[in-house]
CSV table of C-alpha atoms in Angstrom, one decimal:
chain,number,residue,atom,x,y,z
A,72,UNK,CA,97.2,148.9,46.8
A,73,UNK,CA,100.5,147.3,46.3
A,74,UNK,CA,102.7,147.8,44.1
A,75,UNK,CA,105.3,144.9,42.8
A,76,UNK,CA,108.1,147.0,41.3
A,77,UNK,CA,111.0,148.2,42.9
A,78,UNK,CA,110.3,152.0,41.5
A,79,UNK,CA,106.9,153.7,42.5
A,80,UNK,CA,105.1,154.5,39.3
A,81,UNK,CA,103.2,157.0,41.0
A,82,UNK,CA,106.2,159.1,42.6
A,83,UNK,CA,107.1,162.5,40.6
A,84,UNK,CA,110.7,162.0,40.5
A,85,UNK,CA,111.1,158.3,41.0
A,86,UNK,CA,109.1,156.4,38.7
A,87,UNK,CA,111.3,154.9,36.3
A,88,UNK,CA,111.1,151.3,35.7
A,89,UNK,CA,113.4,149.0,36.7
A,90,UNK,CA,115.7,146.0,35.5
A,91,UNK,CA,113.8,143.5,37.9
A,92,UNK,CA,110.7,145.3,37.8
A,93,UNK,CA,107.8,142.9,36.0
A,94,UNK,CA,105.6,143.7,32.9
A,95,UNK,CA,104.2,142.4,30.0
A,96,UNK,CA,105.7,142.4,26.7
A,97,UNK,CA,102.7,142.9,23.6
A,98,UNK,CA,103.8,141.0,20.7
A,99,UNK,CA,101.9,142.0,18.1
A,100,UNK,CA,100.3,139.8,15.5
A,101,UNK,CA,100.5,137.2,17.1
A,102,UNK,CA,97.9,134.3,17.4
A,103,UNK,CA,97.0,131.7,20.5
A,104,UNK,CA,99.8,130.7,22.2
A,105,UNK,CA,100.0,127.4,22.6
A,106,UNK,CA,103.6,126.9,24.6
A,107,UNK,CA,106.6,128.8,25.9
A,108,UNK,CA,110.3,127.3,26.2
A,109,UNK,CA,113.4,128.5,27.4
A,110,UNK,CA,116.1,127.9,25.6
A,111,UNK,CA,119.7,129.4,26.9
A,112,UNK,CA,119.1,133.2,27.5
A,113,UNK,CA,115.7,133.2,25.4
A,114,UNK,CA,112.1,132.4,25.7
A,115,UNK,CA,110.5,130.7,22.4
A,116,UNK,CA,107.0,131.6,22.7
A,117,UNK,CA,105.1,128.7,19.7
A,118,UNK,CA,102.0,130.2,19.1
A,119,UNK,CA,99.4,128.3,15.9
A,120,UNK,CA,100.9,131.6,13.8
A,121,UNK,CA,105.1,131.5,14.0
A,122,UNK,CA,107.5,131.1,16.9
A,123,UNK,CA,109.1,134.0,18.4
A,124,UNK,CA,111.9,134.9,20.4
A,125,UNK,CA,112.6,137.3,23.2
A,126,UNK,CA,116.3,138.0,24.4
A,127,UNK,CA,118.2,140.1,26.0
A,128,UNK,CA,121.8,142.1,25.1
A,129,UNK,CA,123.3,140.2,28.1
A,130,UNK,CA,123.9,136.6,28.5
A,131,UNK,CA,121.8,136.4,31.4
A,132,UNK,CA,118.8,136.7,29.4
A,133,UNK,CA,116.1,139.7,29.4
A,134,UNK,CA,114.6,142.2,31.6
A,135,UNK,CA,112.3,144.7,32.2
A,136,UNK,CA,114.1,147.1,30.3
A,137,UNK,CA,116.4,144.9,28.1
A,138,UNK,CA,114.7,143.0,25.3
A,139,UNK,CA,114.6,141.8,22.2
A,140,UNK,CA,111.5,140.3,20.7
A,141,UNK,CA,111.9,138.6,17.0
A,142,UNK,CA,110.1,136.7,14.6
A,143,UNK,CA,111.5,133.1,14.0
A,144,UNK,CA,109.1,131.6,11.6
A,145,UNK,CA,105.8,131.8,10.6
A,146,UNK,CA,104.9,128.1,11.1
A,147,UNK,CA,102.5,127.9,13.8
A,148,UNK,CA,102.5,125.0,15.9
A,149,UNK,CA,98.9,122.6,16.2
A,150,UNK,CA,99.2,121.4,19.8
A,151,UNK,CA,101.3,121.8,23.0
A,152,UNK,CA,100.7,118.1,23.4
A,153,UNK,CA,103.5,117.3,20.7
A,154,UNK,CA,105.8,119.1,22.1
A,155,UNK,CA,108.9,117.3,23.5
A,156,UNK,CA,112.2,117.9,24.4
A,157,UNK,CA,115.1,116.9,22.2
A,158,UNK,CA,118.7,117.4,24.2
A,159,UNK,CA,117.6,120.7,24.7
A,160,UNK,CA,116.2,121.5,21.7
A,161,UNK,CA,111.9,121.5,21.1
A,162,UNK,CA,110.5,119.1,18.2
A,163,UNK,CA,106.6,119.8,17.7
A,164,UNK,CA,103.9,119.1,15.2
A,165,UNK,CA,102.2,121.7,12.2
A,166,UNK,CA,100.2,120.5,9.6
A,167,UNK,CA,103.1,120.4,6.8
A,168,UNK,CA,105.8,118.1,9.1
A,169,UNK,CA,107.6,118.2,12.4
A,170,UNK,CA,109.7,120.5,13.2
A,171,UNK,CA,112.4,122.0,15.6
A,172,UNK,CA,115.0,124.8,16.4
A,173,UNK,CA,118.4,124.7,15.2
A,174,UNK,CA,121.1,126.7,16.4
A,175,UNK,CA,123.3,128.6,13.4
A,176,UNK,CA,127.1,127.6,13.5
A,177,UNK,CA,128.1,130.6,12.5
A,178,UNK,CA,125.5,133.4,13.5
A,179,UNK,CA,124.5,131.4,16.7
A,180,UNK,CA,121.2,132.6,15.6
A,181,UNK,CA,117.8,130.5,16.3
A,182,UNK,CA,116.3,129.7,13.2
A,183,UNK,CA,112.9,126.7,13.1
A,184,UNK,CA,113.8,124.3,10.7
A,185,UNK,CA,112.0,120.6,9.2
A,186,UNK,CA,113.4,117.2,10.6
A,187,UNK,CA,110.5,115.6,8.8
A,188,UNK,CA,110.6,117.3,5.0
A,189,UNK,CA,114.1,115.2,4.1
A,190,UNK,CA,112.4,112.0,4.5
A,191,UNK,CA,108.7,111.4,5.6
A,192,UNK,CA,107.1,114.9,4.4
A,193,UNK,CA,104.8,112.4,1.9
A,194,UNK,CA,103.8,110.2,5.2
A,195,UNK,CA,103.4,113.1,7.9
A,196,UNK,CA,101.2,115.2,5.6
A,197,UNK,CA,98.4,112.4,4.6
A,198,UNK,CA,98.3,111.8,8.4
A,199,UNK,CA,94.6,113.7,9.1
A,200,UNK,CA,94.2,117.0,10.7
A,201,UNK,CA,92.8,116.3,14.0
A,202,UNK,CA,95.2,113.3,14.1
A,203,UNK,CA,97.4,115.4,14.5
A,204,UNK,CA,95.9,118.0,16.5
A,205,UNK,CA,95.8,115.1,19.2
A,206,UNK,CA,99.0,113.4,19.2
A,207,UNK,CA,101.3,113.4,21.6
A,208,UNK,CA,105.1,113.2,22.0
A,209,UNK,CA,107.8,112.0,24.2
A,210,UNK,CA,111.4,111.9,24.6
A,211,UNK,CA,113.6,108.9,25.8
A,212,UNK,CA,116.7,110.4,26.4
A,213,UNK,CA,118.6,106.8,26.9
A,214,UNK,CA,117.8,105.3,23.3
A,215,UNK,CA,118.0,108.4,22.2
A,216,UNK,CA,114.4,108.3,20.6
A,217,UNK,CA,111.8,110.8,19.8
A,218,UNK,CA,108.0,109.0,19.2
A,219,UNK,CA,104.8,110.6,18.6
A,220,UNK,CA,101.5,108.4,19.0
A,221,UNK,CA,98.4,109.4,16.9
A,222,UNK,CA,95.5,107.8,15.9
A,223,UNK,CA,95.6,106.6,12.4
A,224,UNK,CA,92.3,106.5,11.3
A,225,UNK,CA,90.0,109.9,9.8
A,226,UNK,CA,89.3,110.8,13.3
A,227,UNK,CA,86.3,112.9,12.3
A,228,UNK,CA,86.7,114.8,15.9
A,229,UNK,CA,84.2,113.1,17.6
A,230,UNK,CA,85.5,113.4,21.3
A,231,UNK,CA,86.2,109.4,21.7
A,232,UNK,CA,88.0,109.7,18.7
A,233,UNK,CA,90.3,112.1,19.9
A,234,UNK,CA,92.3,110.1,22.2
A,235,UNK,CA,92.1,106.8,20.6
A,236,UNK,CA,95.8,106.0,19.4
A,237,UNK,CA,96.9,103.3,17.8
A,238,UNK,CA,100.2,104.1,15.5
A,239,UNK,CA,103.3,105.8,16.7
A,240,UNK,CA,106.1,107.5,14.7
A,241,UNK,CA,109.6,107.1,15.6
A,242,UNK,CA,112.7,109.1,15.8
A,243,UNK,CA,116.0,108.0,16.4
A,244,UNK,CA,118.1,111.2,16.5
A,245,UNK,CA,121.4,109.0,16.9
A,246,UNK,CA,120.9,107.5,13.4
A,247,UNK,CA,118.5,109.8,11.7
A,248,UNK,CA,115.9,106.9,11.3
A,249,UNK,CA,112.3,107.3,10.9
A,250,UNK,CA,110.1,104.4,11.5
A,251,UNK,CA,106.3,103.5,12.3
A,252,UNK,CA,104.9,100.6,14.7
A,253,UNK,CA,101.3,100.1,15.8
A,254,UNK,CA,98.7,98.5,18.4
């Protein structure tokens, strides 16, 4: 067989592994994952249990024998479809708001905070379950605007109902507005 490594696992003297060498990395507890992100020299791994990190002690990122996996948050995420991309930075859906990674000033440590609690928490949370589930986000990085389509309505799950929108929520991350349209 072949072996993709750079060290022979099955040599007697030789069979260290290696910086470059592949693997897998168990992370344990975790849930579905649902969408991984790199960010810098990490990869955020959202799963529908908490976010976690993996780094490495260099700034080039991690390798085969240099890692660091940690915990961000416990909120899970509902849906890789409301993921988008903010500068940089991820913005997705749970069930209590919308959320996204900040970067500490002074730690420069990752840590998931709300951009929805301050303001819309109220409106975000009586939006239904599978609403959100469905809904979908994008990123226009000229107006500067975030938006997230949904369907408005119960949505009891029936499969038409799914991807039948017909409200969105805006974003704009100049001003720090939220606001709704529909069709």
């Amino acid at each position: 067989g072949k072996c993709y490594q750079a060290g022979d696992p099955t040599s007697e003297t030789s069979f260290a592994l290696q910086p470059t060498d592949g693997g897998w990395i168990s992370i344990l507890g975790i849930d579905s994952v649902l969408k991984m992100v790199p960010l810098a020299n990490q990869l955020l791994i959202f799963s529908t249990n908490g976010v976690w990190s993996i780094s490495g002690s260099s700034a080039l990122g991690f390798t085969a024998t240099d890692y660091t996996l940690d915990k961000l948050s416990s909120i899970g995420c509902l849906t890789p479809s409301s993921f988008l991309d903010i500068e940089g930075y991820p913005a997705w859906w749970t069930d209590e708001g919308i959320y996204t990674i900040e970067q500490d000033e002074t730690s420069n440590e990752l840590r998931v905070v709300s951009i929805s609690d301050d303001r819309i928490r109220t409106f975000v949370v009586a939006i239904s379950a599978n609403s959100k589930r469905y809904a979908k986000g994008s990123y226009n990085s000229i107006s500067k605007v975030a938006t997230w389509i949904y369907n408005s309505g119960e949505n009891t799950g029936d499969v038409e109902d799914n991807f039948v929108y017909d409200r969105a929520l805006h974003l704009n991350t100049i001003t720090g507005a939220w606001y709704t349209s529909s069709f």
